[in-house]
CSV table of C-alpha atoms and ligand atoms in Angstrom, one decimal:
chain,number,residue,atom,x,y,z
A,212,MET,CA,126.0,90.0,294.8
A,213,GLY,CA,128.6,89.8,292.4
A,214,ILE,CA,126.5,91.6,290.4
A,215,TYR,CA,126.2,95.0,292.7
A,216,VAL,CA,129.7,95.0,293.2
A,217,THR,CA,130.7,94.4,289.6
A,218,ILE,CA,128.6,97.9,288.6
A,219,ALA,CA,129.7,99.8,291.4
A,220,ALA,CA,133.8,98.9,290.3
A,221,MET,CA,132.6,99.8,287.4
A,222,PRO,CA,133.9,103.7,286.2
A,223,ASN,CA,131.3,105.4,284.3
A,224,PRO,CA,131.9,106.5,281.8
A,225,ILE,CA,134.3,104.3,280.7
A,226,ARG,CA,137.6,106.4,279.9
A,227,VAL,CA,139.6,105.2,276.6
A,228,LEU,CA,142.0,106.4,274.8
A,229,PHE,CA,143.1,105.8,271.5
A,230,LEU,CA,146.6,105.6,270.5
A,231,ALA,CA,147.5,104.8,266.8
A,232,ALA,CA,150.0,106.2,263.8
A,233,GLU,CA,146.8,107.0,261.5
A,234,ALA,CA,143.1,107.8,261.7
A,235,ASP,CA,140.9,108.8,258.5
A,236,PRO,CA,140.2,111.5,258.1
A,237,PHE,CA,143.5,113.1,259.6
A,238,VAL,CA,145.3,110.6,258.2
A,239,LYS,CA,145.4,107.5,256.7
A,240,VAL,CA,148.0,105.2,254.5
A,241,GLY,CA,146.1,101.0,254.9
A,242,GLY,CA,143.7,99.8,257.4
A,243,LEU,CA,144.6,100.4,260.1
A,244,GLY,CA,143.6,104.2,259.4
A,245,ASP,CA,140.0,102.5,258.7
A,246,VAL,CA,139.8,100.9,261.5
A,247,SER,CA,141.1,103.2,264.8
A,248,ALA,CA,138.2,106.0,263.1
A,249,ALA,CA,136.1,103.3,262.6
A,250,LEU,CA,136.0,101.6,266.0
A,251,SER,CA,136.4,104.3,268.3
A,252,ARG,CA,133.4,105.6,266.5
A,253,ALA,CA,131.4,102.9,266.6
A,254,LEU,CA,132.0,102.5,270.1
A,255,ARG,CA,130.9,105.8,270.7
A,256,SER,CA,127.9,105.4,269.3
A,257,LEU,CA,127.0,101.5,271.3
A,258,PRO,CA,123.7,102.3,273.1
A,259,ASP,CA,124.2,102.1,276.9
A,260,SER,CA,127.6,101.7,276.9
A,261,GLN,CA,128.6,105.3,278.4
A,262,LEU,CA,131.7,105.6,276.2
A,263,ASP,CA,134.6,108.7,276.5
A,264,VAL,CA,136.4,107.9,273.7
A,265,ARG,CA,139.2,110.0,273.1
A,266,LEU,CA,142.2,109.9,270.7
A,267,ALA,CA,145.7,110.3,270.3
A,268,LEU,CA,147.6,110.5,267.1
A,269,PRO,CA,151.1,112.0,265.7
A,270,HIS,CA,151.0,115.7,264.6
A,271,HIS,CA,152.1,114.6,261.4
A,272,GLY,CA,153.5,116.9,258.4
A,273,VAL,CA,150.6,116.2,256.3
A,274,ILE,CA,147.8,116.1,258.6
A,275,LYS,CA,146.1,119.6,258.4
A,276,ALA,CA,143.4,119.9,261.0
A,277,ASN,CA,142.5,123.1,262.6
A,278,ALA,CA,143.8,122.7,266.0
A,279,ARG,CA,144.1,124.7,269.1
A,280,PRO,CA,147.8,124.5,271.3
A,281,LEU,CA,147.3,123.2,274.2
A,282,GLU,CA,150.2,122.8,276.4
A,283,MET,CA,153.9,122.6,275.5
A,284,PHE,CA,155.9,120.3,278.4
A,285,PRO,CA,159.3,118.6,278.5
A,286,MET,CA,160.6,114.9,278.3
A,287,ARG,CA,163.6,114.0,279.2
A,288,TYR,CA,166.0,112.1,276.9
A,289,GLY,CA,170.0,111.5,277.4
A,290,ASP,CA,170.7,114.3,278.6
A,291,ARG,CA,169.0,116.7,277.1
A,292,GLU,CA,165.4,117.7,277.0
A,293,VAL,CA,162.2,117.2,274.1
A,294,THR,CA,159.3,119.6,274.3
A,295,VAL,CA,156.3,117.6,273.2
A,296,GLN,CA,153.6,119.8,271.6
A,297,VAL,CA,150.2,118.3,272.0
A,298,SER,CA,147.5,120.3,270.1
A,299,GLU,CA,143.6,119.7,270.7
A,300,THR,CA,140.9,118.9,267.6
A,301,SER,CA,137.8,116.8,267.0
A,302,VAL,CA,135.7,114.8,264.9
A,303,ASP,CA,132.2,113.9,264.8
A,304,GLY,CA,132.2,115.0,268.8
A,305,MET,CA,135.1,112.4,270.3
A,306,PRO,CA,138.6,114.8,271.5
A,307,VAL,CA,141.4,114.2,269.8
A,308,TYR,CA,144.8,115.2,270.5
A,309,LEU,CA,147.9,115.6,267.9
A,310,ILE,CA,151.4,114.8,269.9
A,311,GLY,CA,153.7,117.5,267.8
A,312,GLY,CA,157.5,118.0,268.5
A,313,GLU,CA,161.1,116.9,267.1
A,314,PRO,CA,161.7,113.5,266.6
A,315,ILE,CA,157.8,113.5,264.4
A,316,ALA,CA,158.9,116.8,262.7
A,317,ALA,CA,161.4,114.5,261.8
A,318,VAL,CA,159.5,112.4,259.7
A,319,GLY,CA,157.9,113.8,256.9
A,320,SER,CA,155.2,111.4,255.7
A,321,VAL,CA,153.7,108.9,258.3
A,322,TYR,CA,156.4,106.0,257.7
A,323,SER,CA,159.9,106.3,256.6
A,324,SER,CA,162.0,104.5,254.8
A,325,ASN,CA,164.4,104.5,257.6
A,326,PRO,CA,163.3,102.5,260.6
A,327,ALA,CA,165.6,104.2,262.7
A,328,LEU,CA,163.8,107.5,262.5
A,329,ASP,CA,160.9,106.1,262.9
A,330,ALA,CA,161.8,103.6,265.8
A,331,GLU,CA,162.9,107.8,267.7
A,332,LYS,CA,159.6,109.0,266.1
A,333,TYR,CA,157.0,106.5,266.9
A,334,SER,CA,158.8,106.1,271.0
A,335,PHE,CA,158.4,109.4,271.6
A,336,PHE,CA,154.5,109.5,270.6
A,337,SER,CA,154.1,106.4,272.9
A,338,LEU,CA,155.9,108.0,276.1
A,339,ALA,CA,154.7,111.7,275.2
A,340,ALA,CA,150.4,110.5,274.7
A,341,LEU,CA,150.8,108.2,278.1
A,342,GLN,CA,151.2,111.7,279.9
A,343,LEU,CA,148.0,113.1,278.7
A,344,PRO,CA,145.8,112.3,280.9
A,345,ARG,CA,148.1,114.2,283.5
A,346,ILE,CA,147.7,117.2,281.6
A,347,LEU,CA,144.1,116.9,280.8
A,348,ASN,CA,143.2,115.8,284.6
A,349,TRP,CA,141.0,113.4,282.5
A,350,GLU,CA,140.8,109.6,284.7
A,351,MET,CA,141.7,107.5,281.6
A,352,ASN,CA,139.9,103.4,282.2
A,353,ILE,CA,142.1,101.8,279.9
A,354,LEU,CA,144.5,102.6,277.4
A,355,HIS,CA,144.2,101.3,273.7
A,356,ALA,CA,146.4,100.7,271.4
A,357,HIS,CA,147.2,99.3,268.0
A,358,ASP,CA,150.4,98.2,266.6
A,359,TRP,CA,154.0,98.6,266.8
A,360,HIS,CA,154.1,102.4,266.7
A,361,THR,CA,152.3,102.4,269.9
A,362,ALA,CA,153.3,99.4,271.5
A,363,LEU,CA,155.8,100.9,273.8
A,364,ALA,CA,152.8,102.7,276.0
A,365,VAL,CA,151.5,100.2,277.0
A,366,TYR,CA,154.7,98.6,277.8
A,367,ALA,CA,155.6,102.0,279.4
A,368,LEU,CA,152.4,101.6,281.2
A,369,LEU,CA,153.5,98.7,283.1
A,370,LEU,CA,156.9,99.9,284.5
A,371,LYS,CA,154.9,102.5,286.0
A,372,ARG,CA,151.9,100.3,287.0
A,373,TRP,CA,155.1,98.9,288.6
A,374,ASP,CA,156.1,101.4,290.2
A,375,GLY,CA,153.1,102.2,291.8
A,376,GLU,CA,151.8,104.7,289.1
A,377,MET,CA,148.7,104.9,287.3
A,378,ARG,CA,147.7,101.2,289.2
A,379,GLY,CA,143.7,101.9,287.8
A,380,VAL,CA,144.5,101.6,284.3
A,381,SER,CA,143.8,98.9,282.1
A,382,SER,CA,146.2,97.9,278.6
A,383,VAL,CA,144.5,97.0,275.4
A,384,LEU,CA,147.1,96.4,272.3
A,385,THR,CA,144.9,95.3,268.6
A,386,LEU,CA,147.5,93.7,266.7
A,387,HIS,CA,147.2,94.4,263.0
A,388,ASN,CA,150.4,92.8,261.4
A,389,LEU,CA,152.2,90.6,263.7
A,390,PRO,CA,155.8,91.1,261.3
A,391,TYR,CA,155.6,94.5,261.8
A,392,MET,CA,157.4,95.0,264.7
A,393,GLY,CA,159.7,98.6,264.6
A,394,GLY,CA,162.9,98.5,264.7
A,395,ASP,CA,165.6,98.8,267.3
A,396,VAL,CA,164.4,100.6,270.7
A,397,THR,CA,167.3,99.2,273.1
A,398,GLU,CA,168.9,103.0,272.2
A,399,ILE,CA,166.0,104.9,272.8
A,400,LEU,CA,164.4,102.7,276.0
A,401,LYS,CA,168.1,104.3,277.7
A,402,SER,CA,167.3,107.0,276.7
A,403,TYR,CA,164.3,107.3,278.1
A,404,SER,CA,165.4,105.9,281.0
A,405,LEU,CA,162.5,103.0,280.8
A,406,PRO,CA,164.6,99.7,281.5
A,407,VAL,CA,163.9,96.9,280.2
A,408,ALA,CA,162.0,94.4,281.8
A,409,GLN,CA,162.5,90.6,283.0
A,410,THR,CA,160.2,88.8,279.9
A,411,ASP,CA,159.3,85.6,278.8
A,412,LEU,CA,159.9,87.0,275.7
A,413,PRO,CA,162.6,85.6,273.3
A,414,ASP,CA,165.6,87.3,273.8
A,415,TRP,CA,166.2,89.8,270.7
A,416,ALA,CA,162.3,90.2,271.0
A,417,HIS,CA,163.6,92.6,274.4
A,418,ALA,CA,164.8,95.6,271.2
A,419,LEU,CA,161.5,95.8,270.2
A,420,PRO,CA,158.4,98.1,270.4
A,421,LEU,CA,155.5,95.6,269.6
A,422,PRO,CA,157.0,92.7,271.4
A,423,LEU,CA,157.8,94.4,274.9
A,424,GLY,CA,153.7,96.2,274.4
A,425,LEU,CA,151.9,92.3,273.3
A,426,PHE,CA,154.0,91.1,277.1
A,427,ALA,CA,152.7,94.1,278.8
A,428,ALA,CA,149.3,94.5,277.6
A,429,ASP,CA,146.6,93.1,279.7
A,430,ALA,CA,144.7,91.9,276.1
A,431,VAL,CA,145.8,91.6,272.8
A,432,VAL,CA,143.6,91.1,271.1
A,433,ALA,CA,144.1,89.7,266.9
A,434,VAL,CA,141.8,91.9,264.6
A,435,SER,CA,140.2,88.0,263.5
A,436,PRO,CA,139.4,85.5,265.3
A,437,THR,CA,141.6,83.2,262.6
A,438,TYR,CA,144.7,85.4,262.9
A,439,ARG,CA,143.8,85.2,266.6
A,440,ASP,CA,144.7,81.1,266.0
A,441,GLU,CA,147.5,81.1,262.9
A,442,ILE,CA,149.7,83.7,265.1
A,443,LEU,CA,150.2,80.6,267.4
A,444,THR,CA,151.4,78.6,265.0
A,445,GLU,CA,154.8,78.8,263.2
A,446,ARG,CA,154.2,79.9,260.1
A,447,PHE,CA,152.2,82.5,261.1
A,448,GLY,CA,153.8,83.3,264.6
A,449,CYS,CA,156.9,84.8,263.4
A,450,GLY,CA,159.2,83.6,266.3
A,451,LEU,CA,156.9,84.9,269.4
A,452,GLN,CA,153.7,81.4,268.7
A,453,ASP,CA,155.7,80.3,271.9
A,454,PHE,CA,155.2,83.1,273.9
A,455,LEU,CA,152.1,84.1,272.1
A,456,HIS,CA,150.9,80.7,273.5
A,457,ARG,CA,151.8,80.9,277.4
A,458,ARG,CA,149.4,84.1,277.2
A,459,LYS,CA,146.8,82.3,275.3
A,460,GLU,CA,143.7,83.1,277.8
A,461,THR,CA,144.6,86.6,277.3
A,462,LEU,CA,144.7,86.6,273.5
A,463,TYR,CA,141.9,87.9,271.6
A,464,GLY,CA,140.6,87.9,268.2
A,465,ILE,CA,137.7,90.4,267.2
A,466,LEU,CA,136.7,91.1,263.6
A,467,ASN,CA,137.2,94.4,261.9
A,468,GLY,CA,133.9,95.8,260.5
A,469,ILE,CA,133.5,98.9,257.7
A,470,ASP,CA,132.2,101.6,258.0
A,471,THR,CA,128.6,101.1,256.4
A,472,LEU,CA,127.8,104.1,255.6
A,473,ALA,CA,130.6,105.4,254.2
A,474,TYR,CA,130.5,102.2,252.0
A,475,ASP,CA,127.2,102.0,250.7
A,476,PRO,CA,126.6,101.4,246.9
A,477,ALA,CA,122.9,103.2,247.0
A,478,THR,CA,124.6,106.3,248.7
A,479,ASP,CA,127.9,106.1,247.0
A,480,GLU,CA,128.2,109.7,245.0
A,481,ALA,CA,131.7,108.2,243.5
A,482,ILE,CA,130.0,106.1,241.2
A,483,PRO,CA,127.8,106.6,237.8
A,484,PHE,CA,124.3,104.4,239.0
A,485,GLN,CA,123.5,104.0,242.7
A,486,TYR,CA,122.0,100.3,243.4
A,487,THR,CA,121.4,98.0,246.5
A,488,ALA,CA,120.8,94.4,246.5
A,489,GLU,CA,117.6,94.2,245.0
A,490,ASN,CA,118.8,95.7,242.2
A,491,PRO,CA,122.3,94.5,241.8
A,492,SER,CA,121.7,94.0,237.8
A,493,ILE,CA,122.2,98.5,237.7
A,494,ARG,CA,126.1,97.2,238.2
A,495,GLU,CA,126.1,96.4,235.0
A,496,LYS,CA,126.4,100.0,233.4
A,497,ASN,CA,128.9,100.9,236.5
A,498,LYS,CA,130.9,98.0,234.8
A,499,ALA,CA,130.2,99.9,231.1
A,500,ALA,CA,131.4,102.7,232.4
A,501,LEU,CA,133.9,101.2,234.4
A,502,GLN,CA,135.4,99.3,231.4
A,503,THR,CA,135.2,103.2,229.2
A,504,LYS,CA,137.2,104.9,231.5
A,505,LEU,CA,139.9,102.3,231.2
A,506,GLY,CA,139.8,101.8,228.0
A,507,LEU,CA,138.7,98.3,227.4
A,508,GLU,CA,136.4,96.6,225.7
A,509,ALA,CA,132.8,97.5,227.4
A,510,GLY,CA,131.2,94.4,227.2
A,511,PRO,CA,129.0,93.1,230.3
A,512,LEU,CA,130.1,89.1,229.4
A,513,ILE,CA,133.9,89.7,229.9
A,514,PRO,CA,134.3,89.1,233.8
A,515,VAL,CA,136.2,91.8,235.1
A,516,PHE,CA,139.2,90.9,238.2
A,517,GLY,CA,139.9,94.0,240.0
A,518,MET,CA,142.3,93.8,242.9
A,519,VAL,CA,142.3,97.4,245.2
A,520,THR,CA,146.1,96.4,247.2
A,521,ARG,CA,148.7,97.2,248.8
A,522,MET,CA,151.6,96.6,246.2
A,523,ASP,CA,153.2,94.5,249.1
A,524,LYS,CA,154.6,90.9,249.2
A,525,GLN,CA,151.7,90.1,251.1
A,526,LYS,CA,148.9,90.7,249.3
A,527,GLY,CA,149.6,88.2,246.4
A,528,VAL,CA,150.3,90.6,243.8
A,529,ASP,CA,153.1,88.3,242.4
A,530,SER,CA,150.8,85.2,242.5
A,531,ALA,CA,147.6,87.5,240.8
A,532,LEU,CA,150.3,88.5,238.0
A,533,GLU,CA,151.5,84.9,237.1
A,534,VAL,CA,148.3,83.0,237.3
A,535,LEU,CA,146.6,85.5,235.2
A,536,ARG,CA,149.3,85.6,232.4
A,537,LYS,CA,148.9,82.4,232.1
A,538,LEU,CA,145.0,82.0,232.0
A,539,ASP,CA,145.6,84.1,228.2
A,540,ASP,CA,143.2,81.2,226.3
A,541,LEU,CA,139.5,83.2,228.4
A,542,PRO,CA,138.6,86.1,228.1
A,543,TRP,CA,138.8,88.0,231.0
A,544,GLN,CA,139.9,92.0,232.3
A,545,PHE,CA,141.4,93.1,235.0
A,546,VAL,CA,142.4,96.6,236.8
A,547,ILE,CA,144.6,96.3,239.9
A,548,LEU,CA,145.0,99.7,241.9
A,549,GLY,CA,147.1,100.9,244.6
A,550,THR,CA,150.9,101.9,245.3
A,551,GLY,CA,153.9,100.4,247.2
A,552,ASP,CA,156.7,97.7,245.7
A,553,PRO,CA,158.0,98.9,243.7
A,554,GLU,CA,159.1,95.4,241.8
A,555,LEU,CA,155.7,94.2,242.6
A,556,GLU,CA,154.7,97.7,240.0
A,557,GLU,CA,157.0,97.1,237.7
A,558,GLN,CA,156.1,93.8,237.1
A,559,ALA,CA,152.2,94.4,237.4
A,560,ARG,CA,152.8,97.8,234.1
A,561,THR,CA,154.7,94.7,231.9
A,562,LEU,CA,151.5,92.3,232.6
A,563,GLN,CA,149.9,95.6,231.1
A,564,LYS,CA,152.6,96.5,228.2
A,565,ASP,CA,152.4,92.0,227.1
A,566,MET,CA,148.5,91.6,227.8
A,567,PRO,CA,147.3,95.9,226.5
A,568,MET,CA,144.2,94.8,225.6
A,569,ARG,CA,143.5,93.5,229.0
A,570,VAL,CA,145.1,95.0,231.6
A,571,ARG,CA,145.1,98.1,233.4
A,572,VAL,CA,147.9,99.0,235.7
A,573,GLU,CA,147.1,102.3,238.2
A,574,SER,CA,149.6,103.2,240.6
A,575,ARG,CA,148.4,105.6,243.2
A,576,PHE,CA,146.0,106.1,245.8
A,577,ASP,CA,142.5,107.5,243.7
A,578,ALA,CA,139.4,106.9,246.3
A,579,LYS,CA,136.9,106.9,244.1
A,580,LEU,CA,138.4,104.8,241.6
A,581,ALA,CA,138.7,102.2,243.9
A,582,ARG,CA,134.6,102.6,244.7
A,583,GLN,CA,134.3,102.7,241.3
A,584,ILE,CA,136.3,98.8,241.0
A,585,TYR,CA,133.9,97.6,243.6
A,586,ALA,CA,130.7,98.5,241.7
A,587,GLY,CA,132.2,97.0,237.8
A,588,ALA,CA,134.0,95.3,238.7
A,589,ASP,CA,132.2,91.5,239.2
A,590,MET,CA,135.0,89.8,241.6
A,591,LEU,CA,138.6,90.8,243.5
A,592,LEU,CA,141.5,89.1,243.8
A,593,MET,CA,142.7,88.9,247.3
A,594,PRO,CA,145.2,85.9,247.2
A,595,SER,CA,147.4,87.5,250.5
A,596,ARG,CA,149.3,85.0,252.1
A,597,TYR,CA,148.5,86.0,255.7
A,598,GLU,CA,146.1,88.9,256.4
A,599,PRO,CA,145.3,89.4,259.8
A,600,CYS,CA,141.5,90.7,258.6
A,601,GLY,CA,142.0,92.7,255.1
A,602,LEU,CA,138.9,95.5,254.5
A,603,ALA,CA,138.9,94.9,250.7
A,604,GLN,CA,137.4,91.9,250.7
A,605,MET,CA,134.0,92.8,252.9
A,606,ILE,CA,134.5,96.7,251.1
A,607,ALA,CA,134.3,94.3,247.5
A,608,MET,CA,131.0,92.3,249.4
A,609,ARG,CA,128.6,95.5,250.6
A,610,TYR,CA,129.3,96.3,246.3
A,611,GLY,CA,128.4,92.8,245.0
A,612,CYS,CA,131.9,92.3,243.4
A,613,ILE,CA,132.2,88.7,244.6
A,614,PRO,CA,135.7,88.6,246.2
A,615,ILE,CA,138.4,84.8,245.6
A,616,VAL,CA,140.5,84.6,248.7
A,617,HIS,CA,143.3,82.7,250.3
A,618,ALA,CA,141.6,80.9,253.1
A,619,THR,CA,143.8,83.1,256.0
A,620,GLY,CA,143.3,85.0,258.7
A,621,GLY,CA,140.2,87.4,258.4
A,622,LEU,CA,139.5,86.6,254.8
A,623,SER,CA,138.4,82.9,256.0
A,624,ASP,CA,136.6,84.5,258.0
A,625,THR,CA,134.2,86.8,256.3
A,626,VAL,CA,134.5,85.2,253.3
A,627,ASN,CA,132.5,81.4,252.5
A,628,ASN,CA,130.5,79.9,249.3
A,629,SER,CA,128.0,82.1,249.6
A,630,ASN,CA,129.2,85.3,249.5
A,631,GLY,CA,132.9,84.4,246.9
A,632,PHE,CA,135.5,81.6,246.5
A,633,LEU,CA,138.3,80.5,248.3
A,634,PHE,CA,141.4,78.5,247.8
A,635,LYS,CA,142.9,76.6,251.3
A,636,THR,CA,146.3,76.2,250.2
A,637,ASP,CA,148.8,78.9,249.7
A,638,THR,CA,149.7,78.5,246.1
A,639,PRO,CA,148.7,79.7,242.1
A,640,ARG,CA,147.5,76.2,241.4
A,641,ALA,CA,144.8,75.9,244.2
A,642,PHE,CA,144.8,79.9,243.4
A,643,ARG,CA,144.2,79.6,239.0
A,644,GLY,CA,141.2,76.4,240.0
A,645,ALA,CA,139.2,78.9,242.0
A,646,ILE,CA,139.2,81.9,239.6
A,647,LEU,CA,138.5,79.1,236.9
A,648,LYS,CA,135.4,78.1,239.2
A,649,ALA,CA,134.5,81.7,240.3
A,650,LEU,CA,134.2,82.1,236.3
A,651,THR,CA,132.0,78.8,235.7
A,652,ALA,CA,129.8,79.9,238.1
A,653,PHE,CA,130.1,83.4,236.4
A,654,SER,CA,129.1,82.2,233.2
A,655,ASP,CA,125.1,80.7,235.1
A,656,ARG,CA,123.7,84.9,235.2
A,657,ASP,CA,120.9,84.0,237.4
A,658,ALA,CA,122.8,82.3,240.4
A,659,TRP,CA,125.6,84.8,239.9
A,660,ILE,CA,122.9,87.9,241.0
A,661,ALA,CA,122.2,85.1,244.3
A,662,ARG,CA,125.3,85.1,245.1
A,663,GLN,CA,126.0,88.9,244.8
A,664,LYS,CA,123.0,89.4,246.3
A,665,ASN,CA,124.1,86.8,249.5
A,666,ALA,CA,127.5,88.9,249.4
A,667,MET,CA,125.9,92.3,249.2
A,668,GLN,CA,123.4,91.3,252.4
A,669,THR,CA,126.8,89.6,254.4
A,670,ASP,CA,126.8,92.0,257.4
A,671,PHE,CA,129.9,94.3,257.8
A,672,SER,CA,129.0,97.0,259.8
A,673,TRP,CA,130.7,97.1,263.5
A,674,GLY,CA,128.2,96.7,266.3
A,675,ARG,CA,128.7,93.5,266.5
A,676,SER,CA,133.0,94.3,267.4
A,677,ALA,CA,132.3,97.5,269.1
A,678,GLN,CA,129.5,95.7,271.4
A,679,THR,CA,132.6,92.7,272.2
A,680,TYR,CA,135.8,95.5,272.7
A,681,PHE,CA,133.2,96.5,275.4
A,682,GLU,CA,132.7,93.2,277.0
A,683,LEU,CA,136.8,93.2,276.9
A,684,TYR,CA,137.3,96.5,278.2
A,685,GLN,CA,134.8,95.5,281.0
A,686,SER,CA,135.9,92.9,282.0
A,687,LEU,CA,139.5,94.2,282.5
A,688,LEU,CA,138.0,96.4,284.8
A,689,ASN,CA,136.6,94.4,286.9
A,690,LYS,CA,139.6,92.3,287.3
A,691,LYS,CA,140.8,95.5,288.7
A,692,PRO,CA,141.2,95.5,292.6
B,602,LIG,C1,146.5,95.6,258.1
B,602,LIG,C2,146.4,94.1,258.0
B,602,LIG,C3,145.0,94.0,257.8
B,602,LIG,C4,144.0,94.4,258.4
B,602,LIG,C5,143.9,95.6,258.1
B,602,LIG,C6,143.2,96.5,259.4
B,602,LIG,O1,146.4,96.9,257.2
B,602,LIG,O2,147.1,93.7,256.7
B,602,LIG,O3,144.8,92.7,257.2
B,602,LIG,O4,142.7,95.1,257.9
B,602,LIG,O5,145.1,96.4,258.9
B,602,LIG,O6,143.3,96.0,261.0
């Protein structure tokens, strides 16, 4: 009986609207762009799942897609109106809606350095996107938002439900990075005539999009089980730990995957020599090619450390530079690829100036070099202070590049002693200890190759996570009257 009722009540297909600031291949700044694209694809290719997943993105100036204009409509903003322009395109058969308008055009890039402009941009996007089901005449079942940029859609949905509209729609908010909560939206909410609800959030949090979304969401999903537990603590909870504690029952942790087709050393054309877990020693040729390309001495026995990262304090770039500087009595080489905080970039360049024979700093976005580092470096350094999930360590392992990581968040959930090295306390000393351990292990070739095989064979595909999200959608819809 229970099962019969469940099946009868379940919409088929389940219609899910993904809202994200970025999604590959349209626009990608960081991990969020990988995850929103790969997860939506994985959900649609789950066997027997019957999911109609669609994606809405802001129509950023940098998006070059061929999109067809679909609809224009006004939204009231204070005593004037702003026009929303919806265009449609697709990727692998998935409909993608691009939402344009003045607040979106006002920020040329995906994110600006002005929190107020970003708050306007993403509030506009979130509220306009919530109108899509009406415009498309498409009965949405799940609104699935990502991070602060789209959290206001979840909040506005709750307000609508309180008013008796969209009662059948459940909401999921995936949390990729708790400290980024968005800028003050107090005035923006007023302009869009959205009241500030009474909540159990701390007072300060009522001004910010992410906490309002966390309050309103039927389910909040952190991007790894460990990060889910960490944000309940004072150290990682950013002042919301008590609030999150009260919602533990609807707080989940689902590990991200990586696109194992796109990241496959057996077929990757960006690397000079393809290989599989059966013959990881071919990597040595990629290592030599990498060393040569970077103008470093090409020696198979010199350990090469790589970092592919946003240059950000979160990522522990400063701590990596500090620790390496003091390991000058040992042979190693180091290449870091990434952009971000100008101060960190400068620190990295200083290390290169001081150690020109062994350090290379590549401050740019270069997807090809990233792959060559994964395929040629011996070890990946990832001493992140916190890491909700982390993708680089998974890609590295798929390429047999052994990660040395701080045991936090998704790093704890993906790296273990058989496929990498972890250090527990977040101190340069502990990090140094892990590097020394890895260097010792590196000198035992057979054991190292066994470790590389373990890393390459760890399953980081999206299948299991997508299935877990799907079950979450079902359980939310089951709770609907
Ligand atoms: C954010 C997090 C990172 C995570 C990514 C995708 O960039 O910092 O840990 O892997 O989002 O979820």
